[in-house]
PDB file of C-alpha atoms in Angstrom:
ATOM      1  CA  MET T   1     -33.970 -14.816   7.730  1.00  0.00           C
ATOM      2  CA  PRO T   2     -31.031 -14.479   5.262  1.00  0.00           C
ATOM      3  CA  TYR T   3     -32.113 -10.931   4.436  1.00  0.00           C
ATOM      4  CA  LEU T   4     -32.362 -10.069   8.120  1.00  0.00           C
ATOM      5  CA  LEU T   5     -28.830 -11.362   8.652  1.00  0.00           C
ATOM      6  CA  LEU T   6     -27.581  -9.301   5.703  1.00  0.00           C
ATOM      7  CA  PHE T   7     -29.350  -6.134   6.810  1.00  0.00           C
ATOM      8  CA  PRO T   8     -26.778  -4.888   9.413  1.00  0.00           C
ATOM      9  CA  GLY T   9     -23.878  -5.197   6.978  1.00  0.00           C
ATOM     10  CA  LEU T  10     -25.811  -3.689   4.087  1.00  0.00           C
ATOM     11  CA  ALA T  11     -27.019  -0.823   6.255  1.00  0.00           C
ATOM     12  CA  TRP T  12     -23.472  -0.126   7.393  1.00  0.00           C
ATOM     13  CA  LEU T  13     -22.224  -0.042   3.786  1.00  0.00           C
ATOM     14  CA  LEU T  14     -25.089   2.172   2.640  1.00  0.00           C
ATOM     15  CA  ILE T  15     -24.585   4.705   5.426  1.00  0.00           C
ATOM     16  CA  PHE T  16     -20.805   4.828   5.646  1.00  0.00           C
ATOM     17  CA  PHE T  17     -19.744   3.938   2.088  1.00  0.00           C
ATOM     18  CA  VAL T  18     -22.437   4.488  -0.538  1.00  0.00           C
ATOM     19  CA  ALA T  19     -23.835   7.724   0.925  1.00  0.00           C
ATOM     20  CA  PRO T  20     -20.388   9.398   1.309  1.00  0.00           C
ATOM     21  CA  MET T  21     -19.483   8.301  -2.240  1.00  0.00           C
ATOM     22  CA  ILE T  22     -22.623   9.920  -3.626  1.00  0.00           C
ATOM     23  CA  TYR T  23     -21.924  13.075  -1.631  1.00  0.00           C
ATOM     24  CA  GLN T  24     -18.342  13.247  -2.882  1.00  0.00           C
ATOM     25  CA  ALA T  25     -19.501  12.674  -6.468  1.00  0.00           C
ATOM     26  CA  SER T  26     -21.836  15.625  -6.056  1.00  0.00           C
ATOM     27  CA  THR T  27     -19.033  17.712  -4.545  1.00  0.00           C
ATOM     28  CA  SER T  28     -16.701  16.992  -7.462  1.00  0.00           C
ATOM     29  CA  VAL T  29     -19.006  18.765  -9.950  1.00  0.00           C
ATOM     30  CA  GLN T  30     -19.656  21.836  -7.813  1.00  0.00           C
ATOM     31  CA  THR T  31     -18.270  25.339  -8.203  1.00  0.00           C
ATOM     32  CA  GLY T  32     -17.998  28.236  -5.783  1.00  0.00           C
ATOM     33  CA  SER T  33     -16.000  29.053  -2.673  1.00  0.00           C
ATOM     34  CA  LEU T  34     -16.153  28.412   1.033  1.00  0.00           C
ATOM     35  CA  GLU T  35     -17.318  31.979   1.695  1.00  0.00           C
ATOM     36  CA  LYS T  36     -20.056  32.062  -0.964  1.00  0.00           C
ATOM     37  CA  GLY T  37     -20.896  28.387  -0.797  1.00  0.00           C
ATOM     38  CA  PHE T  38     -20.628  25.558  -3.316  1.00  0.00           C
ATOM     39  CA  LYS T  39     -23.359  24.706  -5.802  1.00  0.00           C
ATOM     40  CA  VAL T  40     -23.781  21.778  -8.168  1.00  0.00           C
ATOM     41  CA  THR T  41     -23.155  23.149 -11.663  1.00  0.00           C
ATOM     42  CA  TRP T  42     -22.056  19.872 -13.302  1.00  0.00           C
ATOM     43  CA  HIS T  43     -18.599  21.335 -13.845  1.00  0.00           C
ATOM     44  CA  PHE T  44     -16.836  18.203 -15.134  1.00  0.00           C
ATOM     45  CA  ALA T  45     -13.814  20.268 -16.169  1.00  0.00           C
ATOM     46  CA  THR T  46     -12.675  19.935 -12.563  1.00  0.00           C
ATOM     47  CA  TYR T  47     -11.579  16.385 -13.385  1.00  0.00           C
ATOM     48  CA  THR T  48      -9.483  17.347 -16.395  1.00  0.00           C
ATOM     49  CA  ASP T  49      -7.998  20.357 -14.612  1.00  0.00           C
ATOM     50  CA  ALA T  50      -7.080  18.273 -11.566  1.00  0.00           C
ATOM     51  CA  LEU T  51      -5.521  15.523 -13.667  1.00  0.00           C
ATOM     52  CA  THR T  52      -3.582  18.017 -15.812  1.00  0.00           C
ATOM     53  CA  GLU T  53      -2.174  19.859 -12.809  1.00  0.00           C
ATOM     54  CA  TYR T  54      -1.453  16.933 -10.515  1.00  0.00           C
ATOM     55  CA  TYR T  55      -0.595  14.050 -12.858  1.00  0.00           C
ATOM     56  CA  PRO T  56       3.032  13.973 -11.562  1.00  0.00           C
ATOM     57  CA  HIS T  57       1.673  13.154  -8.119  1.00  0.00           C
ATOM     58  CA  PHE T  58      -0.356  10.278  -9.565  1.00  0.00           C
ATOM     59  CA  LEU T  59       2.709   8.896 -11.327  1.00  0.00           C
ATOM     60  CA  ARG T  60       4.773   9.296  -8.166  1.00  0.00           C
ATOM     61  CA  SER T  61       2.138   7.515  -6.097  1.00  0.00           C
ATOM     62  CA  VAL T  62       2.010   4.550  -8.476  1.00  0.00           C
ATOM     63  CA  LEU T  63       5.815   4.388  -8.640  1.00  0.00           C
ATOM     64  CA  TYR T  64       6.327   4.548  -4.875  1.00  0.00           C
ATOM     65  CA  ALA T  65       3.493   2.114  -4.133  1.00  0.00           C
ATOM     66  CA  GLY T  66       4.692  -0.298  -6.830  1.00  0.00           C
ATOM     67  CA  SER T  67       8.259  -0.203  -5.509  1.00  0.00           C
ATOM     68  CA  ALA T  68       7.083  -0.770  -1.945  1.00  0.00           C
ATOM     69  CA  THR T  69       4.859  -3.660  -3.064  1.00  0.00           C
ATOM     70  CA  ALA T  70       7.753  -5.320  -4.904  1.00  0.00           C
ATOM     71  CA  LEU T  71      10.003  -4.943  -1.848  1.00  0.00           C
ATOM     72  CA  CYS T  72       7.277  -6.318   0.425  1.00  0.00           C
ATOM     73  CA  LEU T  73       6.964  -9.370  -1.827  1.00  0.00           C
ATOM     74  CA  LEU T  74      10.725  -9.949  -1.914  1.00  0.00           C
ATOM     75  CA  ILE T  75      10.999  -9.614   1.857  1.00  0.00           C
ATOM     76  CA  GLY T  76       7.697 -11.178   2.839  1.00  0.00           C
ATOM     77  CA  TYR T  77       7.715 -14.333   0.715  1.00  0.00           C
ATOM     78  CA  PRO T  78      10.828 -15.909   2.293  1.00  0.00           C
ATOM     79  CA  LEU T  79       9.537 -15.005   5.752  1.00  0.00           C
ATOM     80  CA  ALA T  80       6.058 -16.416   5.057  1.00  0.00           C
ATOM     81  CA  TYR T  81       7.649 -19.560   3.585  1.00  0.00           C
ATOM     82  CA  THR T  82       9.820 -20.005   6.671  1.00  0.00           C
ATOM     83  CA  ILE T  83       6.853 -19.569   9.023  1.00  0.00           C
ATOM     84  CA  ALA T  84       4.706 -22.005   7.035  1.00  0.00           C
ATOM     85  CA  PHE T  85       7.232 -24.807   6.489  1.00  0.00           C
ATOM     86  CA  ARG T  86      10.255 -24.327   8.764  1.00  0.00           C
ATOM     87  CA  ALA T  87       9.141 -22.535  11.924  1.00  0.00           C
ATOM     88  CA  GLY T  88       7.847 -25.582  13.792  1.00  0.00           C
ATOM     89  CA  ARG T  89       6.905 -24.714  17.373  1.00  0.00           C
ATOM     90  CA  TRP T  90       8.037 -21.116  16.796  1.00  0.00           C
ATOM     91  CA  ARG T  91       5.305 -20.522  14.221  1.00  0.00           C
ATOM     92  CA  ASN T  92       2.907 -18.717  16.545  1.00  0.00           C
ATOM     93  CA  VAL T  93       5.700 -16.593  17.992  1.00  0.00           C
ATOM     94  CA  LEU T  94       6.772 -15.444  14.533  1.00  0.00           C
ATOM     95  CA  LEU T  95       3.177 -14.676  13.563  1.00  0.00           C
ATOM     96  CA  VAL T  96       2.784 -12.542  16.677  1.00  0.00           C
ATOM     97  CA  LEU T  97       5.979 -10.677  15.778  1.00  0.00           C
ATOM     98  CA  VAL T  98       4.610 -10.030  12.282  1.00  0.00           C
ATOM     99  CA  ILE T  99       1.424  -8.439  13.582  1.00  0.00           C
ATOM    100  CA  ALA T 100       3.051  -6.777  16.621  1.00  0.00           C
ATOM    101  CA  PRO T 101       3.556  -3.429  14.808  1.00  0.00           C
ATOM    102  CA  PHE T 102      -0.233  -3.100  14.565  1.00  0.00           C
ATOM    103  CA  PHE T 103      -0.314  -2.589  18.321  1.00  0.00           C
ATOM    104  CA  THR T 104       1.467   0.732  17.725  1.00  0.00           C
ATOM    105  CA  SER T 105      -0.008   3.753  15.985  1.00  0.00           C
ATOM    106  CA  PHE T 106       0.735   4.085  12.271  1.00  0.00           C
ATOM    107  CA  LEU T 107       1.885   7.652  12.916  1.00  0.00           C
ATOM    108  CA  ILE T 108       4.273   6.646  15.706  1.00  0.00           C
ATOM    109  CA  ARG T 109       5.817   3.921  13.563  1.00  0.00           C
ATOM    110  CA  THR T 110       6.437   6.394  10.754  1.00  0.00           C
ATOM    111  CA  LEU T 111       7.929   8.919  13.174  1.00  0.00           C
ATOM    112  CA  ALA T 112      10.247   6.170  14.405  1.00  0.00           C
ATOM    113  CA  TRP T 113      11.463   5.696  10.840  1.00  0.00           C
ATOM    114  CA  LYS T 114      12.061   9.429  10.627  1.00  0.00           C
ATOM    115  CA  THR T 115      14.439   9.080  13.591  1.00  0.00           C
ATOM    116  CA  ILE T 116      16.105   5.975  12.161  1.00  0.00           C
ATOM    117  CA  LEU T 117      16.718   7.588   8.755  1.00  0.00           C
ATOM    118  CA  SER T 118      17.661  11.023  10.101  1.00  0.00           C
ATOM    119  CA  ASP T 119      21.004  12.550   9.204  1.00  0.00           C
ATOM    120  CA  GLY T 120      22.492  11.536  12.562  1.00  0.00           C
ATOM    121  CA  GLY T 121      20.651   8.228  12.763  1.00  0.00           C
ATOM    122  CA  PRO T 122      22.070   4.697  12.684  1.00  0.00           C
ATOM    123  CA  VAL T 123      21.340   4.085   8.985  1.00  0.00           C
ATOM    124  CA  VAL T 124      23.200   7.160   7.730  1.00  0.00           C
ATOM    125  CA  SER T 125      26.050   6.578  10.201  1.00  0.00           C
ATOM    126  CA  GLY T 126      26.362   2.961   9.093  1.00  0.00           C
ATOM    127  CA  LEU T 127      26.391   3.896   5.407  1.00  0.00           C
ATOM    128  CA  ASP T 128      28.999   6.552   6.138  1.00  0.00           C
ATOM    129  CA  THR T 129      31.156   3.990   7.949  1.00  0.00           C
ATOM    130  CA  LEU T 130      30.936   1.680   4.946  1.00  0.00           C
ATOM    131  CA  GLY T 131      31.913   4.555   2.669  1.00  0.00           C
ATOM    132  CA  LEU T 132      28.597   4.572   0.831  1.00  0.00           C
ATOM    133  CA  LEU T 133      27.853   8.153   1.935  1.00  0.00           C
ATOM    134  CA  ASP T 134      30.310  11.017   2.206  1.00  0.00           C
ATOM    135  CA  LEU T 135      29.020  13.044   5.125  1.00  0.00           C
ATOM    136  CA  THR T 136      32.240  14.945   5.751  1.00  0.00           C
ATOM    137  CA  SER T 137      32.271  16.757   2.420  1.00  0.00           C
ATOM    138  CA  SER T 138      29.865  19.448   3.605  1.00  0.00           C
ATOM    139  CA  ILE T 139      28.290  20.644   6.806  1.00  0.00           C
ATOM    140  CA  GLY T 140      24.765  20.700   5.358  1.00  0.00           C
ATOM    141  CA  LEU T 141      23.771  17.366   3.882  1.00  0.00           C
ATOM    142  CA  THR T 142      22.459  17.447   0.346  1.00  0.00           C
ATOM    143  CA  GLU T 143      19.943  15.004  -1.081  1.00  0.00           C
ATOM    144  CA  GLY T 144      22.772  12.985  -2.561  1.00  0.00           C
ATOM    145  CA  HIS T 145      24.376  12.592   0.864  1.00  0.00           C
ATOM    146  CA  ARG T 146      21.382  11.644   2.965  1.00  0.00           C
ATOM    147  CA  VAL T 147      18.569   9.130   3.250  1.00  0.00           C
ATOM    148  CA  LEU T 148      15.787  11.097   4.902  1.00  0.00           C
ATOM    149  CA  ALA T 149      13.748  13.423   2.673  1.00  0.00           C
ATOM    150  CA  THR T 150      14.412  11.289  -0.408  1.00  0.00           C
ATOM    151  CA  PRO T 151      12.259   8.894  -2.455  1.00  0.00           C
ATOM    152  CA  LEU T 152      14.161   6.027  -0.833  1.00  0.00           C
ATOM    153  CA  ALA T 153      12.967   7.092   2.615  1.00  0.00           C
ATOM    154  CA  VAL T 154       9.330   7.243   1.473  1.00  0.00           C
ATOM    155  CA  VAL T 155       9.533   3.798  -0.150  1.00  0.00           C
ATOM    156  CA  CYS T 156      11.214   2.358   2.956  1.00  0.00           C
ATOM    157  CA  GLY T 157       8.454   3.756   5.144  1.00  0.00           C
ATOM    158  CA  LEU T 158       5.737   2.351   2.884  1.00  0.00           C
ATOM    159  CA  THR T 159       7.466  -1.028   2.783  1.00  0.00           C
ATOM    160  CA  TYR T 160       7.746  -1.276   6.548  1.00  0.00           C
ATOM    161  CA  ASN T 161       4.218  -0.109   7.325  1.00  0.00           C
ATOM    162  CA  PHE T 162       2.499  -2.385   4.808  1.00  0.00           C
ATOM    163  CA  LEU T 163       4.757  -5.461   5.069  1.00  0.00           C
ATOM    164  CA  PRO T 164       2.352  -7.388   7.366  1.00  0.00           C
ATOM    165  CA  PHE T 165      -0.383  -7.001   4.736  1.00  0.00           C
ATOM    166  CA  MET T 166       1.852  -8.980   2.395  1.00  0.00           C
ATOM    167  CA  ILE T 167       3.108 -11.617   4.829  1.00  0.00           C
ATOM    168  CA  LEU T 168      -0.224 -12.748   6.270  1.00  0.00           C
ATOM    169  CA  PRO T 169      -1.967 -13.622   2.944  1.00  0.00           C
ATOM    170  CA  LEU T 170       1.207 -15.329   1.739  1.00  0.00           C
ATOM    171  CA  TYR T 171       1.426 -17.385   4.919  1.00  0.00           C
ATOM    172  CA  THR T 172      -2.230 -18.388   4.671  1.00  0.00           C
ATOM    173  CA  SER T 173      -1.766 -19.524   1.072  1.00  0.00           C
ATOM    174  CA  LEU T 174       1.492 -21.375   1.729  1.00  0.00           C
ATOM    175  CA  GLU T 175       0.192 -23.040   4.883  1.00  0.00           C
ATOM    176  CA  ARG T 176      -2.594 -24.691   2.882  1.00  0.00           C
ATOM    177  CA  ILE T 177      -0.168 -26.464   0.528  1.00  0.00           C
ATOM    178  CA  ASP T 178      -0.055 -30.195   1.225  1.00  0.00           C
ATOM    179  CA  PRO T 179       3.533 -31.144   2.270  1.00  0.00           C
ATOM    180  CA  ARG T 180       3.114 -34.424   0.413  1.00  0.00           C
ATOM    181  CA  LEU T 181       3.322 -32.477  -2.844  1.00  0.00           C
ATOM    182  CA  HIS T 182       6.863 -31.456  -1.931  1.00  0.00           C
ATOM    183  CA  GLU T 183       7.673 -35.065  -1.067  1.00  0.00           C
ATOM    184  CA  ALA T 184       6.262 -36.235  -4.387  1.00  0.00           C
ATOM    185  CA  SER T 185       8.338 -33.642  -6.192  1.00  0.00           C
ATOM    186  CA  GLY T 186      11.458 -34.893  -4.431  1.00  0.00           C
ATOM    187  CA  ASP T 187      10.576 -38.499  -5.257  1.00  0.00           C
ATOM    188  CA  LEU T 188      10.496 -37.458  -8.909  1.00  0.00           C
ATOM    189  CA  TYR T 189      14.085 -36.152  -8.497  1.00  0.00           C
ATOM    190  CA  ALA T 190      13.140 -32.509  -8.772  1.00  0.00           C
ATOM    191  CA  LYS T 191      15.638 -30.072  -7.299  1.00  0.00           C
ATOM    192  CA  PRO T 192      14.440 -27.684  -4.538  1.00  0.00           C
ATOM    193  CA  LEU T 193      14.447 -24.747  -6.956  1.00  0.00           C
ATOM    194  CA  THR T 194      12.392 -26.733  -9.453  1.00  0.00           C
ATOM    195  CA  THR T 195       9.959 -27.735  -6.723  1.00  0.00           C
ATOM    196  CA  PHE T 196       9.538 -24.116  -5.739  1.00  0.00           C
ATOM    197  CA  ARG T 197       9.085 -22.964  -9.329  1.00  0.00           C
ATOM    198  CA  LYS T 198       6.739 -25.772 -10.409  1.00  0.00           C
ATOM    199  CA  VAL T 199       4.820 -26.544  -7.208  1.00  0.00           C
ATOM    200  CA  THR T 200       5.107 -24.028  -4.370  1.00  0.00           C
ATOM    201  CA  PHE T 201       4.933 -20.713  -6.181  1.00  0.00           C
ATOM    202  CA  PRO T 202       2.021 -21.580  -8.533  1.00  0.00           C
ATOM    203  CA  LEU T 203      -0.030 -22.898  -5.610  1.00  0.00           C
ATOM    204  CA  SER T 204       0.715 -19.749  -3.594  1.00  0.00           C
ATOM    205  CA  MET T 205      -0.428 -17.368  -6.356  1.00  0.00           C
ATOM    206  CA  PRO T 206      -3.746 -16.542  -4.622  1.00  0.00           C
ATOM    207  CA  GLY T 207      -1.716 -15.327  -1.640  1.00  0.00           C
ATOM    208  CA  VAL T 208       0.651 -13.392  -3.879  1.00  0.00           C
ATOM    209  CA  VAL T 209      -2.230 -11.632  -5.627  1.00  0.00           C
ATOM    210  CA  ALA T 210      -4.078 -10.911  -2.382  1.00  0.00           C
ATOM    211  CA  GLY T 211      -0.904  -9.661  -0.682  1.00  0.00           C
ATOM    212  CA  THR T 212       0.095  -7.373  -3.532  1.00  0.00           C
ATOM    213  CA  LEU T 213      -3.408  -5.893  -3.685  1.00  0.00           C
ATOM    214  CA  LEU T 214      -3.607  -5.366   0.071  1.00  0.00           C
ATOM    215  CA  THR T 215      -0.228  -3.628  -0.090  1.00  0.00           C
ATOM    216  CA  PHE T 216      -0.480  -1.630  -3.308  1.00  0.00           C
ATOM    217  CA  ILE T 217      -3.984  -0.200  -2.872  1.00  0.00           C
ATOM    218  CA  PRO T 218      -3.524   1.490   0.543  1.00  0.00           C
ATOM    219  CA  ALA T 219       0.071   2.460  -0.281  1.00  0.00           C
ATOM    220  CA  THR T 220      -1.078   4.369  -3.367  1.00  0.00           C
ATOM    221  CA  GLY T 221      -3.388   6.580  -1.334  1.00  0.00           C
ATOM    222  CA  ASP T 222      -1.051   6.957   1.653  1.00  0.00           C
ATOM    223  CA  TYR T 223       0.176  10.432   2.560  1.00  0.00           C
ATOM    224  CA  ILE T 224       1.710  10.028   6.042  1.00  0.00           C
ATOM    225  CA  ASN T 225       4.994   8.530   4.829  1.00  0.00           C
ATOM    226  CA  ALA T 226       5.513  11.174   2.144  1.00  0.00           C
ATOM    227  CA  GLU T 227       4.585  13.909   4.628  1.00  0.00           C
ATOM    228  CA  LEU T 228       6.999  12.801   7.361  1.00  0.00           C
ATOM    229  CA  LEU T 229       9.794  11.116   5.405  1.00  0.00           C
ATOM    230  CA  GLY T 230       9.848  13.209   2.221  1.00  0.00           C
ATOM    231  CA  THR T 231       9.790  16.779   0.984  1.00  0.00           C
ATOM    232  CA  THR T 232       7.615  18.646  -1.480  1.00  0.00           C
ATOM    233  CA  ASN T 233       9.464  16.790  -4.246  1.00  0.00           C
ATOM    234  CA  GLN T 234       8.175  13.463  -2.914  1.00  0.00           C
ATOM    235  CA  LYS T 235       4.538  14.402  -2.322  1.00  0.00           C
ATOM    236  CA  MET T 236       2.010  11.797  -3.439  1.00  0.00           C
ATOM    237  CA  VAL T 237      -1.557  12.315  -4.596  1.00  0.00           C
ATOM    238  CA  GLY T 238      -2.781  11.563  -1.077  1.00  0.00           C
ATOM    239  CA  ASN T 239      -0.886  14.617   0.153  1.00  0.00           C
ATOM    240  CA  VAL T 240      -2.599  16.758  -2.491  1.00  0.00           C
ATOM    241  CA  ILE T 241      -6.056  15.467  -1.532  1.00  0.00           C
ATOM    242  CA  GLN T 242      -5.361  16.055   2.154  1.00  0.00           C
ATOM    243  CA  SER T 243      -4.120  19.564   1.434  1.00  0.00           C
ATOM    244  CA  GLN T 244      -7.088  20.415  -0.795  1.00  0.00           C
ATOM    245  CA  PHE T 245      -9.562  19.203   1.834  1.00  0.00           C
ATOM    246  CA  LEU T 246      -7.989  20.645   4.990  1.00  0.00           C
ATOM    247  CA  ARG T 247      -5.780  23.571   3.931  1.00  0.00           C
ATOM    248  CA  VAL T 248      -6.766  24.995   0.560  1.00  0.00           C
ATOM    249  CA  LEU T 249     -10.430  24.103   1.191  1.00  0.00           C
ATOM    250  CA  ASP T 250     -11.003  23.390  -2.500  1.00  0.00           C
ATOM    251  CA  TYR T 251     -13.497  20.592  -1.977  1.00  0.00           C
ATOM    252  CA  PRO T 252     -14.441  19.983  -5.650  1.00  0.00           C
ATOM    253  CA  THR T 253     -10.816  19.467  -6.679  1.00  0.00           C
ATOM    254  CA  ALA T 254     -10.180  17.193  -3.703  1.00  0.00           C
ATOM    255  CA  ALA T 255     -13.261  15.108  -4.517  1.00  0.00           C
ATOM    256  CA  ALA T 256     -12.311  14.897  -8.192  1.00  0.00           C
ATOM    257  CA  LEU T 257      -8.785  13.771  -7.314  1.00  0.00           C
ATOM    258  CA  SER T 258     -10.226  11.110  -5.021  1.00  0.00           C
ATOM    259  CA  PHE T 259     -12.440   9.699  -7.769  1.00  0.00           C
ATOM    260  CA  ILE T 260      -9.619   9.787 -10.318  1.00  0.00           C
ATOM    261  CA  LEU T 261      -7.369   7.892  -7.911  1.00  0.00           C
ATOM    262  CA  MET T 262     -10.091   5.328  -7.262  1.00  0.00           C
ATOM    263  CA  ALA T 263     -10.658   4.858 -10.998  1.00  0.00           C
ATOM    264  CA  VAL T 264      -6.934   4.459 -11.716  1.00  0.00           C
ATOM    265  CA  ILE T 265      -6.563   1.857  -8.969  1.00  0.00           C
ATOM    266  CA  LEU T 266      -9.682   0.007 -10.119  1.00  0.00           C
ATOM    267  CA  VAL T 267      -8.428  -0.254 -13.700  1.00  0.00           C
ATOM    268  CA  MET T 268      -4.939  -1.360 -12.615  1.00  0.00           C
ATOM    269  CA  VAL T 269      -6.285  -3.955 -10.181  1.00  0.00           C
ATOM    270  CA  THR T 270      -8.693  -5.378 -12.774  1.00  0.00           C
ATOM    271  CA  LEU T 271      -5.945  -5.730 -15.387  1.00  0.00           C
ATOM    272  CA  TYR T 272      -3.574  -7.231 -12.820  1.00  0.00           C
ATOM    273  CA  ILE T 273      -6.066  -9.851 -11.633  1.00  0.00           C
ATOM    274  CA  ARG T 274      -6.896 -10.880 -15.200  1.00  0.00           C
ATOM    275  CA  LYS T 275      -3.218 -11.089 -16.080  1.00  0.00           C
ATOM    276  CA  ALA T 276      -2.502 -13.182 -12.985  1.00  0.00           C
ATOM    277  CA  GLY T 277      -5.344 -15.537 -13.881  1.00  0.00           C
ATOM    278  CA  THR T 278      -7.098 -15.227 -10.518  1.00  0.00           C
ATOM    279  CA  GLU T 279     -10.388 -13.635 -11.531  1.00  0.00           C
ATOM    280  CA  GLU T 280     -12.139 -15.605  -8.793  1.00  0.00           C
ATOM    281  CA  LEU T 281     -10.579 -13.234  -6.231  1.00  0.00           C
ATOM    282  CA  VAL T 282     -12.656 -10.310  -7.521  1.00  0.00           C
TER     283      VAL T 282
END
């Protein structure tokens, strides 16, 4: 009976995960062209060539995803803490507001940010009013006088789109903390900051690790935000893979880039989990 219950899930993984992975691994060592066809020639140089040519995109992806993850943690932790311990009867309402963006298409949400960060949008106008941007110095806005089509815009888009993935694990972890531990800390004359540093934050580490992983991993491979909110100078490795698959039609390079990205993320996640001391999450 246990094997019968496992069969649907295992079959799904074999068909839609393992089989495509094997096919892509085969594609990554092929040579040829779309006109003449691709053949498996065990051409492993595709990996080194792809990494040599597109390593800036890998670095950019890690930098943007890491920045967005840090911002999500800084923004999401106070919100998750408030929902878990201070929201009271408004807890469910706030949770609905956190997940409400999921009812809208990812593409539409990113396009909305393109409007918000546009040269005539409210963000640029507000920064100009505060004197943080000089928009009157030239008719055509340069990168130093705008927000859209900059690394900041891409990071802002990633932060907004993946923020719920950070808040929900944090809330789940914080909500499980026994309030009596906070009372005991106060009875021992610990200040609120000490209570947070010695009690709350250590007990919420599983949520922190889960939230950062759920944010960093998809953000690293994202290409929509860089495509809509950036320029060619802000392209991430996901944009290169998408272009190689759908425009250039260089399937071996695209497959090799995909496996390199997966390997880089796997190594970084493994080191991060061991450093955080939460190996049981693997």
